[in-house]
XYZ file of C-alpha atoms in Angstrom:
755
model
C 8.673 -10.433 33.585
C 11.713 -11.675 34.047
C 11.849 -13.738 30.690
C 11.319 -11.103 28.707
C 13.926 -8.997 30.362
C 15.880 -11.110 28.886
C 14.737 -11.600 25.652
C 14.810 -7.865 25.081
C 17.970 -6.843 26.887
C 19.744 -9.727 24.036
C 17.867 -8.033 21.552
C 18.869 -4.723 22.542
C 21.897 -5.451 23.754
C 23.778 -8.643 22.148
C 27.549 -8.046 21.902
C 27.435 -5.938 25.536
C 26.207 -9.715 27.345
C 28.080 -11.690 24.810
C 31.830 -9.533 25.631
C 30.575 -9.730 29.729
C 30.214 -13.072 29.161
C 32.891 -13.999 27.928
C 34.963 -11.593 30.566
C 32.779 -13.372 33.487
C 34.565 -16.856 32.010
C 37.363 -15.672 31.038
C 37.040 -16.784 26.915
C 37.879 -13.731 25.511
C 40.650 -15.506 23.121
C 38.120 -16.746 20.841
C 37.845 -13.288 19.871
C 41.337 -12.268 18.673
C 42.895 -12.609 14.777
C 43.437 -16.202 13.904
C 45.885 -15.316 11.034
C 49.653 -14.994 12.012
C 49.173 -11.086 12.489
C 47.090 -11.432 14.655
C 50.227 -13.516 17.204
C 50.621 -10.808 19.086
C 47.030 -10.295 19.361
C 46.637 -14.144 20.484
C 48.648 -13.756 23.643
C 47.289 -10.450 25.423
C 43.653 -12.187 24.746
C 45.669 -15.465 26.578
C 46.969 -14.089 29.566
C 44.027 -11.984 30.360
C 42.237 -14.695 30.113
C 44.260 -15.927 32.447
C 44.685 -13.922 34.549
C 40.074 -13.108 34.757
C 39.711 -16.750 35.668
C 42.788 -17.136 38.652
C 40.820 -13.974 39.736
C 37.932 -16.234 39.292
C 34.463 -14.435 38.297
C 32.621 -17.205 37.016
C 34.258 -19.609 39.819
C 32.463 -16.892 42.245
C 30.113 -17.144 40.341
C 29.023 -21.370 40.942
C 29.863 -20.872 44.707
C 27.276 -18.252 44.491
C 24.264 -19.968 43.044
C 24.071 -22.849 46.047
C 23.500 -19.238 48.317
C 20.081 -18.657 46.405
C 17.101 -19.532 47.774
C 13.920 -21.581 45.754
C 12.877 -18.523 45.049
C 15.690 -16.330 44.051
C 16.590 -19.348 42.364
C 13.508 -19.405 39.772
C 13.657 -16.125 39.598
C 16.877 -15.676 38.120
C 16.407 -19.022 36.072
C 13.479 -16.657 34.306
C 15.886 -14.226 33.503
C 18.473 -16.186 32.023
C 15.946 -18.596 30.053
C 14.972 -15.487 28.557
C 17.857 -14.553 27.751
C 18.803 -18.289 26.325
C 15.457 -18.212 23.873
C 16.382 -15.081 22.002
C 19.517 -16.666 21.534
C 18.118 -19.951 20.355
C 15.337 -18.646 18.050
C 17.402 -16.165 16.298
C 20.116 -17.530 14.981
C 20.999 -15.699 12.071
C 20.119 -12.000 14.237
C 24.102 -12.551 15.249
C 25.188 -9.025 16.272
C 27.267 -6.816 13.674
C 30.282 -7.036 16.063
C 30.165 -10.847 16.170
C 29.406 -11.133 12.461
C 32.566 -8.626 11.400
C 35.239 -10.237 13.288
C 34.068 -14.057 11.859
C 36.491 -12.030 9.117
C 39.478 -12.690 11.064
C 38.541 -15.720 13.217
C 38.970 -18.874 11.750
C 35.729 -20.414 14.071
C 32.373 -18.669 13.527
C 31.376 -16.619 16.762
C 28.178 -16.507 17.816
C 26.067 -15.868 21.320
C 26.954 -18.150 23.961
C 24.266 -19.210 26.264
C 24.003 -17.597 29.775
C 24.361 -19.755 33.382
C 23.178 -18.885 36.603
C 27.000 -18.445 37.456
C 26.715 -16.092 35.098
C 24.834 -13.583 36.146
C 25.987 -13.429 39.649
C 29.548 -13.466 38.283
C 27.713 -9.419 37.942
C 28.665 -7.870 41.580
C 32.350 -9.321 40.994
C 32.754 -7.661 37.870
C 31.747 -4.431 39.166
C 34.227 -4.955 42.103
C 36.760 -5.135 39.580
C 35.600 -1.998 37.090
C 35.539 0.050 40.541
C 38.316 -1.160 42.553
C 40.927 -3.618 41.060
C 43.158 -0.729 40.202
C 43.442 0.374 44.003
C 44.146 -3.071 44.717
C 47.443 -2.734 42.898
C 48.138 0.576 44.832
C 49.754 -1.609 47.352
C 52.262 -1.955 45.130
C 52.447 0.948 44.175
C 53.066 2.223 48.239
C 56.076 -0.269 48.388
C 57.574 1.085 45.617
C 57.187 4.627 46.269
C 58.201 4.015 49.979
C 61.580 2.881 49.014
C 62.183 5.230 46.162
C 60.446 8.594 48.499
C 60.117 6.942 51.754
C 57.232 6.970 53.760
C 56.654 10.226 54.529
C 57.144 12.171 50.833
C 54.703 8.955 49.419
C 52.322 9.739 52.501
C 51.770 13.183 50.922
C 51.294 12.498 47.867
C 48.713 9.640 48.514
C 47.466 10.594 52.015
C 45.688 7.976 54.666
C 43.271 10.352 56.139
C 42.669 6.906 59.163
C 45.042 8.137 61.603
C 46.006 4.576 62.977
C 46.708 3.685 59.519
C 48.705 6.398 59.189
C 50.814 5.848 61.986
C 51.850 2.740 60.383
C 52.112 3.347 57.255
C 54.499 5.854 58.414
C 56.810 4.072 60.587
C 57.295 0.828 58.589
C 61.142 0.168 58.367
C 62.490 -1.611 54.817
C 62.465 -4.720 56.056
C 58.712 -4.103 56.353
C 58.616 -2.826 53.112
C 60.838 -5.468 51.544
C 60.217 -8.131 49.158
C 60.482 -11.185 51.386
C 64.250 -13.322 50.767
C 62.089 -16.531 49.660
C 60.858 -14.963 46.586
C 63.270 -15.448 43.582
C 65.572 -13.211 42.183
C 63.212 -11.594 39.459
C 59.951 -11.332 41.698
C 62.399 -8.848 43.563
C 64.511 -6.872 41.025
C 62.575 -7.185 38.032
C 59.051 -6.059 39.470
C 57.456 -4.399 36.567
C 55.356 -0.395 37.519
C 52.129 0.548 36.750
C 50.079 -0.750 34.075
C 52.989 -3.138 33.139
C 51.658 -4.822 35.875
C 48.432 -6.410 33.529
C 48.209 -7.757 29.711
C 47.535 -4.780 27.635
C 43.544 -5.716 27.304
C 43.357 -6.215 30.629
C 43.872 -2.863 31.450
C 41.742 -1.649 29.098
C 38.566 -3.129 30.049
C 39.394 -2.496 33.946
C 41.058 0.987 33.695
C 43.811 0.648 36.706
C 42.525 3.894 37.724
C 41.771 4.835 41.438
C 39.279 8.255 40.096
C 36.152 6.104 39.534
C 33.296 6.764 42.025
C 29.937 9.167 42.357
C 28.080 11.635 43.650
C 24.439 10.788 45.315
C 22.548 12.922 47.756
C 19.503 13.298 49.381
C 17.761 16.225 51.087
C 15.305 15.625 53.481
C 11.721 17.051 53.551
C 12.091 20.509 55.845
C 14.983 21.506 53.790
C 13.272 20.615 50.396
C 10.584 23.081 48.430
C 8.387 20.318 47.658
C 8.339 18.850 51.373
C 9.248 15.688 49.922
C 12.638 14.738 49.957
C 14.693 14.877 46.508
C 17.691 12.425 46.202
C 20.429 12.618 43.022
C 22.614 10.517 41.348
C 25.532 10.443 38.766
C 27.792 7.202 39.454
C 31.408 7.863 37.707
C 32.375 5.060 35.078
C 34.186 4.862 32.229
C 31.981 6.128 29.289
C 30.979 3.299 26.951
C 29.375 2.543 24.101
C 26.598 0.990 24.322
C 26.853 2.467 28.171
C 27.268 0.030 31.173
C 23.358 1.241 32.241
C 19.978 0.049 30.526
C 16.957 1.561 31.912
C 14.009 -0.524 32.029
C 10.453 -0.185 33.899
C 9.984 -3.984 35.727
C 5.413 -3.924 35.998
C 3.810 -6.794 37.332
C 0.816 -7.380 39.864
C 3.841 -7.874 42.724
C 6.282 -6.049 41.970
C 6.685 -2.699 40.473
C 9.809 -0.699 39.384
C 12.420 1.604 37.750
C 15.695 1.844 37.192
C 19.234 0.004 35.778
C 19.770 -3.062 35.428
C 23.350 -4.449 34.981
C 24.277 -6.808 31.848
C 22.831 -10.351 33.606
C 20.950 -8.511 35.959
C 17.806 -8.820 36.444
C 16.887 -6.386 39.408
C 16.842 -2.722 39.011
C 20.725 -1.256 40.485
C 19.864 1.426 40.931
C 16.142 3.789 40.786
C 12.731 3.132 42.564
C 10.415 1.068 43.462
C 6.501 2.325 44.614
C 8.174 3.515 47.405
C 11.677 3.860 48.368
C 14.263 6.023 45.844
C 17.776 5.025 46.318
C 21.633 5.854 44.230
C 25.201 4.352 45.259
C 28.792 5.742 45.408
C 31.828 4.168 45.438
C 32.168 3.956 49.650
C 36.535 3.172 48.679
C 36.907 0.659 51.406
C 39.878 -2.075 50.851
C 38.214 -4.833 50.466
C 41.039 -6.586 48.783
C 44.970 -7.377 49.674
C 48.139 -8.883 48.050
C 49.974 -11.596 50.446
C 53.418 -12.998 48.836
C 53.535 -16.522 49.216
C 56.578 -19.079 50.418
C 55.701 -22.087 47.838
C 57.681 -25.231 48.557
C 59.409 -26.571 45.699
C 57.571 -28.573 44.083
C 54.910 -25.966 43.711
C 52.163 -28.240 45.821
C 52.353 -27.092 49.151
C 52.187 -23.269 50.619
C 54.392 -22.175 53.962
C 52.082 -20.150 56.560
C 53.527 -20.101 60.383
C 56.044 -22.788 59.749
C 54.035 -25.632 58.562
C 53.836 -26.500 55.161
C 49.089 -26.587 53.456
C 48.570 -27.936 50.162
C 47.073 -25.312 47.397
C 43.391 -26.692 45.889
C 44.930 -27.067 41.996
C 42.055 -26.578 39.520
C 43.903 -27.117 35.547
C 42.020 -25.050 32.931
C 42.266 -24.713 29.072
C 42.172 -21.960 27.142
C 41.413 -22.340 23.791
C 43.419 -19.778 21.298
C 41.409 -19.126 18.708
C 43.983 -20.337 15.345
C 42.713 -23.262 17.600
C 45.510 -23.703 19.847
C 44.662 -25.107 22.997
C 46.985 -23.497 26.130
C 46.942 -24.994 29.602
C 47.494 -24.237 32.779
C 47.089 -24.127 36.906
C 45.081 -22.362 39.478
C 46.573 -22.669 43.133
C 44.018 -21.148 45.340
C 45.308 -20.934 48.589
C 43.659 -19.764 52.230
C 44.900 -16.843 51.681
C 43.082 -16.480 47.614
C 44.016 -17.192 44.559
C 47.708 -16.920 43.085
C 47.194 -13.689 40.122
C 50.749 -12.969 38.886
C 51.239 -9.044 38.594
C 54.321 -7.992 36.494
C 56.688 -10.536 37.356
C 55.195 -10.857 40.949
C 53.047 -13.983 42.471
C 50.422 -12.861 44.533
C 47.870 -14.525 46.306
C 44.476 -12.142 45.978
C 41.952 -12.275 48.830
C 38.618 -10.412 48.477
C 35.439 -11.195 49.633
C 33.897 -12.565 46.594
C 34.050 -16.304 47.967
C 33.783 -15.461 50.831
C 30.850 -18.315 52.893
C 29.537 -14.812 55.556
C 26.518 -15.631 55.543
C 25.701 -11.779 54.102
C 27.526 -12.253 50.700
C 24.426 -12.484 48.754
C 24.229 -9.230 46.155
C 20.892 -11.088 44.730
C 19.220 -11.117 47.832
C 19.766 -7.833 48.576
C 19.102 -7.016 44.974
C 15.993 -8.454 46.027
C 14.433 -7.056 49.093
C 15.658 -3.558 47.770
C 14.114 -3.151 44.380
C 10.555 -4.836 47.111
C 11.425 -2.822 50.175
C 8.376 -0.662 51.803
C 9.897 1.980 53.244
C 13.530 3.288 54.244
C 13.627 1.153 57.202
C 13.084 -2.175 54.727
C 14.806 -0.519 52.207
C 18.665 -0.392 55.262
C 17.634 -4.217 56.546
C 18.238 -5.166 52.796
C 21.695 -4.148 52.550
C 23.115 -6.143 54.951
C 24.047 -8.635 52.166
C 25.217 -6.160 49.902
C 28.791 -8.001 49.825
C 30.415 -6.108 47.114
C 31.578 -3.454 45.770
C 31.466 -1.353 49.186
C 28.816 1.444 48.141
C 27.821 4.471 50.287
C 24.223 4.463 49.456
C 21.491 7.374 50.144
C 17.518 6.094 50.112
C 14.417 7.808 50.499
C 10.756 6.588 51.310
C 7.785 8.787 49.809
C 6.617 8.712 54.113
C 10.055 11.347 54.259
C 12.140 9.319 56.157
C 15.820 9.524 54.498
C 19.260 7.946 55.552
C 22.441 7.117 54.837
C 24.176 3.370 55.097
C 27.676 2.227 54.195
C 27.867 -1.044 52.729
C 29.677 -4.038 52.083
C 31.961 -7.128 53.714
C 34.931 -4.716 55.030
C 37.766 -7.187 55.970
C 38.820 -6.757 60.268
C 42.985 -7.558 59.150
C 44.540 -9.254 61.765
C 47.801 -6.845 61.503
C 48.515 -4.088 59.837
C 46.436 -2.340 56.675
C 46.781 -3.648 53.691
C 48.440 -0.578 52.261
C 51.329 -2.649 51.325
C 51.324 -6.242 49.886
C 51.639 -8.607 52.757
C 53.614 -11.883 53.700
C 51.049 -14.595 54.312
C 54.089 -17.072 55.902
C 54.285 -15.728 59.134
C 50.911 -16.583 60.401
C 50.188 -13.006 61.316
C 48.389 -11.148 58.642
C 45.068 -12.334 58.234
C 41.130 -11.442 58.037
C 39.671 -12.010 61.061
C 36.478 -11.476 60.393
C 34.132 -8.624 59.048
C 32.526 -5.232 59.967
C 29.313 -6.428 61.795
C 26.591 -4.757 59.798
C 25.407 -3.476 62.464
C 28.285 -1.739 63.331
C 28.325 0.023 59.208
C 28.395 3.877 59.923
C 25.102 4.590 58.118
C 22.530 7.632 59.556
C 18.319 8.307 59.083
C 16.913 11.210 59.017
C 20.344 13.327 59.863
C 19.910 16.845 61.577
C 21.337 18.535 59.366
C 18.183 17.716 56.664
C 20.632 16.196 53.886
C 23.372 13.579 53.481
C 26.116 13.895 50.214
C 28.817 11.586 48.824
C 31.532 11.648 46.498
C 34.188 8.847 47.463
C 34.911 11.128 49.779
C 36.109 9.913 53.540
C 32.701 9.685 55.172
C 32.709 8.194 58.717
C 34.064 9.875 61.517
C 37.447 10.657 62.673
C 36.486 7.910 65.783
C 34.009 5.412 63.676
C 36.614 1.751 65.488
C 37.050 0.805 62.588
C 39.594 1.412 59.215
C 37.337 0.991 55.972
C 39.742 1.988 53.678
C 43.195 4.002 52.235
C 42.547 5.962 49.405
C 39.717 8.220 49.282
C 39.005 11.053 46.707
C 39.564 14.872 47.521
C 36.771 15.747 49.347
C 36.320 18.454 46.775
C 33.236 17.438 45.514
C 31.810 16.501 47.942
C 32.454 19.544 49.994
C 31.130 21.995 47.377
C 27.749 19.930 46.917
C 28.157 20.462 50.876
C 28.023 24.478 50.414
C 25.297 24.342 47.582
C 23.458 22.552 49.526
C 23.773 24.825 52.756
C 23.457 28.012 50.753
C 19.657 27.810 50.702
C 16.995 27.095 53.199
C 14.517 25.102 50.561
C 15.250 23.520 47.529
C 13.940 22.455 44.500
C 14.801 19.891 42.008
C 15.316 23.282 39.167
C 18.297 23.949 42.387
C 19.328 20.103 42.626
C 20.089 19.930 38.450
C 22.033 23.353 39.579
C 23.547 21.284 42.048
C 24.528 17.890 39.267
C 25.811 20.563 36.226
C 28.200 22.458 38.559
C 31.061 22.924 37.268
C 33.636 24.741 39.872
C 37.022 23.125 40.283
C 37.637 24.499 44.072
C 41.229 23.622 44.123
C 41.574 27.133 41.804
C 42.146 29.551 44.405
C 44.515 27.956 45.966
C 46.681 27.015 42.439
C 45.909 30.220 41.492
C 48.549 32.142 44.694
C 51.028 30.493 42.686
C 51.046 33.260 40.200
C 51.939 35.883 42.799
C 54.965 34.596 42.924
C 56.091 35.947 39.615
C 56.909 38.517 37.508
C 55.501 38.123 34.515
C 58.879 40.385 32.412
C 60.217 37.048 32.918
C 57.461 35.565 30.735
C 57.585 35.455 26.366
C 55.357 37.624 24.854
C 52.721 34.842 23.932
C 53.306 33.273 27.475
C 52.315 36.327 29.042
C 48.755 36.137 27.258
C 48.383 32.600 28.870
C 49.271 34.200 32.196
C 46.743 36.618 31.691
C 43.860 34.212 30.403
C 44.304 31.937 33.302
C 44.247 34.196 35.725
C 41.409 35.515 35.293
C 40.429 32.365 36.058
C 37.471 32.004 38.095
C 37.184 28.039 38.372
C 34.445 27.323 35.961
C 35.257 24.904 34.073
C 32.926 25.815 31.447
C 33.112 24.504 28.104
C 33.517 27.539 26.250
C 35.910 29.192 28.376
C 39.261 30.106 27.072
C 40.009 30.716 30.516
C 39.981 27.170 31.920
C 42.004 26.291 28.577
C 45.167 28.314 29.623
C 44.484 27.197 33.477
C 43.897 24.030 32.965
C 47.186 24.069 30.222
C 49.771 25.242 32.595
C 48.227 23.084 36.160
C 48.557 20.290 34.312
C 52.732 21.206 32.692
C 52.805 22.580 36.656
C 52.206 18.817 37.334
C 54.985 17.493 35.453
C 57.535 20.313 36.736
C 57.114 19.759 40.302
C 57.320 15.719 40.467
C 58.664 14.143 37.743
C 62.338 14.442 38.877
C 61.483 12.672 42.097
C 58.928 10.362 40.897
C 60.913 8.862 37.355
C 59.338 7.552 34.289
C 58.016 4.853 36.335
C 55.823 6.144 39.069
C 55.055 9.585 37.850
C 52.409 7.861 35.508
C 51.320 5.860 38.179
C 48.163 5.994 40.193
C 49.088 9.166 42.254
C 48.662 10.947 38.940
C 45.331 11.311 40.228
C 46.330 13.357 43.392
C 48.884 16.067 41.684
C 46.293 18.891 41.776
C 45.575 18.049 45.402
C 49.084 17.972 46.463
C 49.580 21.488 44.468
C 46.906 22.505 46.289
C 48.948 21.748 49.293
C 51.508 23.212 48.397
C 50.962 27.048 47.614
C 52.082 28.168 51.347
C 55.468 26.664 51.188
C 56.967 27.369 48.167
C 60.411 26.760 48.468
C 58.983 23.386 49.792
C 61.622 20.519 48.268
C 59.796 19.537 46.192
C 60.164 22.321 43.741
C 63.700 22.222 43.764
C 64.929 19.410 40.395
C 66.836 16.848 42.071
C 68.091 17.110 38.639
C 69.852 19.944 38.387
C 73.077 21.789 40.314
C 70.845 24.724 40.967
C 67.926 25.259 44.322
C 64.560 26.028 42.466
C 61.907 27.750 43.978
C 57.856 26.995 43.150
C 58.220 30.369 41.132
C 60.813 28.751 38.688
C 58.576 26.270 38.139
C 55.825 28.287 37.570
C 57.152 30.088 34.610
C 58.536 26.630 32.644
C 55.025 25.553 33.010
C 53.316 28.256 31.336
C 55.774 29.081 28.899
C 55.640 25.096 27.985
C 51.582 25.619 28.503
C 51.822 28.486 25.992
C 53.911 26.189 23.503
C 50.899 23.147 23.660
C 48.017 26.142 23.279
C 49.368 27.206 20.500
C 50.065 23.635 18.742
C 46.852 22.633 19.508
C 44.414 25.896 19.876
C 46.369 28.172 17.517
C 47.728 31.175 18.224
C 44.947 33.697 19.310
C 44.017 32.939 22.822
C 40.585 35.235 22.389
C 39.573 31.843 19.984
C 41.015 29.238 22.299
C 38.157 27.094 24.452
C 38.299 24.666 27.177
C 36.283 22.374 25.308
C 38.388 21.816 22.503
C 41.002 20.120 24.695
C 38.209 18.813 26.802
C 36.252 16.511 24.497
C 33.908 13.354 26.021
C 34.770 9.978 24.228
C 32.566 7.320 24.502
C 34.593 3.838 22.728
C 32.932 0.803 21.832
C 35.436 -2.194 22.729
C 36.106 -2.489 18.530
C 36.221 1.435 17.739
C 39.798 1.374 17.026
C 39.303 -1.672 14.659
C 35.961 -0.390 12.996
C 35.800 3.873 13.925
C 31.873 4.149 12.661
C 30.862 2.257 16.062
C 32.026 4.939 17.903
C 29.494 8.266 18.689
C 31.715 11.590 18.128
C 33.579 12.733 20.683
C 31.399 15.756 22.263
C 32.816 18.567 23.833
C 32.943 18.428 27.819
C 32.062 21.275 30.680
C 33.966 20.094 34.395
C 37.383 18.388 34.774
C 38.712 16.595 37.242
C 37.399 17.385 40.871
C 34.398 19.419 39.586
C 30.508 17.621 40.814
C 30.142 17.385 36.488
C 32.697 15.450 36.799
C 35.319 15.833 33.395
C 38.377 13.320 34.563
C 40.825 15.769 32.842
C 43.725 17.101 32.467
C 46.128 13.948 33.836
C 49.180 12.447 32.937
C 48.736 8.700 32.017
C 49.936 5.675 30.271
C 47.732 4.286 27.706
C 47.842 1.250 25.912
C 51.925 1.665 26.841
C 52.244 5.365 25.748
C 52.635 7.813 28.643
C 51.601 10.551 27.554
C 49.233 14.532 28.972
C 45.739 13.585 28.376
C 42.986 16.011 28.081
C 40.194 13.810 26.429
C 37.073 11.998 29.260
C 36.638 8.241 29.317
C 35.462 8.957 32.965
C 32.188 10.464 33.693
C 28.721 10.666 34.881
C 27.575 7.059 33.188
C 23.795 8.281 34.114
C 22.129 10.984 36.161
C 19.189 10.782 38.189
C 16.885 13.523 40.092
C 13.656 12.504 41.940
C 10.959 13.955 44.100
C 10.506 11.138 45.899
C 6.969 10.621 47.176
C 3.880 9.017 45.512
C 3.533 8.574 42.137
C 6.727 9.323 41.740
C 6.145 11.932 38.611
C 9.284 13.752 39.056
C 12.376 11.992 38.069
C 14.005 13.508 35.773
C 17.766 11.252 34.104
C 19.888 10.882 30.862
C 21.704 7.155 30.335
C 24.413 7.902 28.017
C 24.988 7.465 25.133
C 21.452 5.415 24.485
C 19.812 2.613 25.337
C 19.795 0.348 22.336
C 23.465 -1.417 21.343
C 23.073 -2.156 17.360
C 24.051 1.180 15.245
C 21.460 1.255 13.170
C 19.193 2.005 15.803
C 18.226 5.726 16.037
C 18.832 4.638 20.011
C 21.958 4.197 19.695
C 23.575 8.012 20.782
C 19.923 9.958 21.391
C 20.851 11.146 24.500
C 24.602 11.865 24.275
C 24.337 15.579 23.712
C 21.628 16.044 26.248
C 23.755 14.656 28.214
C 26.664 16.962 27.067
C 24.350 19.772 27.396
C 23.339 19.041 30.912
C 19.629 18.241 29.719
C 17.193 15.617 30.868
C 14.522 13.130 30.239
C 11.497 12.943 31.945
C 9.812 9.385 33.036
C 6.448 7.840 33.593
C 5.867 5.287 36.223
C 2.285 5.211 36.157
C 2.072 2.127 33.890
C -1.526 3.322 32.747
C 0.332 6.104 31.367
C 3.031 4.508 29.849
C 0.842 1.615 27.678
C -1.721 4.903 26.659
C 1.560 6.582 24.499
C 3.628 3.725 23.638
C 4.836 4.389 20.402
C 6.086 1.112 19.575
C 5.509 -2.598 21.284
C 6.383 -6.151 21.346
C 3.913 -8.641 22.560
C 5.016 -11.832 24.765
C 2.696 -14.721 24.985
C 2.851 -17.651 27.590
């Protein structure tokens, strides 16, 4: 069965497998143009390969191979054999992407063989997708404190743990400043934001702390059917093909449905015959950056007055023009050294931890085989990275929530800014024991919901993290669940498709501060539309278009002068809407005064200025008739292919999208951001629900409703390349079939494998 899955995956999504393998192994450089015009591209690809190898996804995979039991290794080997058998038996059926790249490279590119180590690196790949950008928040916080002070920095990026917040607010200038042993370049020429990493790397792993998800489970006492209902939609980068591949696996001793990742043969999110489950990112801070004091010859580093040797690995990167570049990876007890901008840090995370719980393949195997909610919860012991909020329910009516991950217990500090490794104080003492990770079974309130918000109670004794998403989505989900005594599948669908922007009422208070007569005639029209916005961000809404255009310009009027260009477009941009909502009751706050002008401004002045700017923008983008404006004309969802900028036919056409940032049906935009070196206002949606599922958890799983955008097959000619995209955009679902006999009887096509 796993052999067949490997074969079919390689057949359906060969390019995705190949590109993922090259990310894991740090061998993207082969894909760059080999001619003289491709010199800059080759340099970007090389730098990205260096950083990927320093971080060590493949290195961790090799380490994790030895943690597999004989049985686990056997199943994974069958899957890898299936991938490689397809590659060997179809040498002339290379993915179209590789055939096109061959016109620009010196060598003939073809799919490479997979190994067990490649497959076991996939959880690290997902951890990079979900959390590496948040690791760089340490550098942002450091730079922001130096410029703005700790109080304003903490207001802009709230720290919800009381002890961590107090520690941060009491930082001294000595605590924040870079150690004296660093070079002049490292201390004075540090780059900001996306400049910290190569452009290609930032495209592979968009440096956004916003990636998250929604999940909730409703107990049997609160549903019309008397069965648990579970809903999940995971918010990730929208891509073509999508990151998830929907599969139904059935054999005499294994039966499960759900989504797998490239290189991972087991169901990541879905259900077996007994249990359904789903995920959101729990925002645990499981990675730290450290300054490292190296000896002059660079072979050793100082810790507490003594020197220790680096483990040094020599690596060769072959460029597409045949050149081979050599570099060294230095590994300390605080992790490998990585270059971020002009600074070098040790990067510590749990991917190579020798803790017995660091075994993601075992976690997924036991999750897939669990026969009850309790068995499923026990399987999460081995769910090490990335840290997740997991909701689950079984066919007996039990349901629950579990926080997962190897979450470090720090000897000193909270990992909110880079630490000095040479002091010997900022080490990890271990990880929060699994038995003490927060969880609930059959909660009294009748449901459990998470949306990347702070889930643990204030008196929880351990520090989880300092970068939670504003609680708007979680609060709205809870409000809608609690608004009815009993809920149906249709009710849950409506919750998952809800597009109410919860900060609306607070933000509209700013309009009470101004006299509309101060506005130009055209701006008055924008004002009238925006102030009647009811909070529902439907693509058809002209009020939403006016409101969000005003709001995004208001962000720049308020924050740009204090933060400056380097910081304004950085991570903090994801929190501006919450910041403005919090400021609505204090219109004379110092943040409303522009530091670049002699006069004292207040909120009303900036509201007027932003309405005028929004008016000009809307007229340019949508025409001068406000009645014809549509939010969807500004807010479109894009599912880019990795080669889509060079070969546009790979990209599905963008679709108008409901929702906005912080709505349950998340819309991601509008946002200020730096993308490929360009600082700009972004309305297009490039992150969102990468899948949706709503399931009644009952025997037979006959009521499971899903959508997997843009489509199942990753090859352009296929009719299933983007056939789920319009359903995704319009909020429609497809019904799954779990009974193997029904599946076989209704198959439109089949493929037979003979042992």
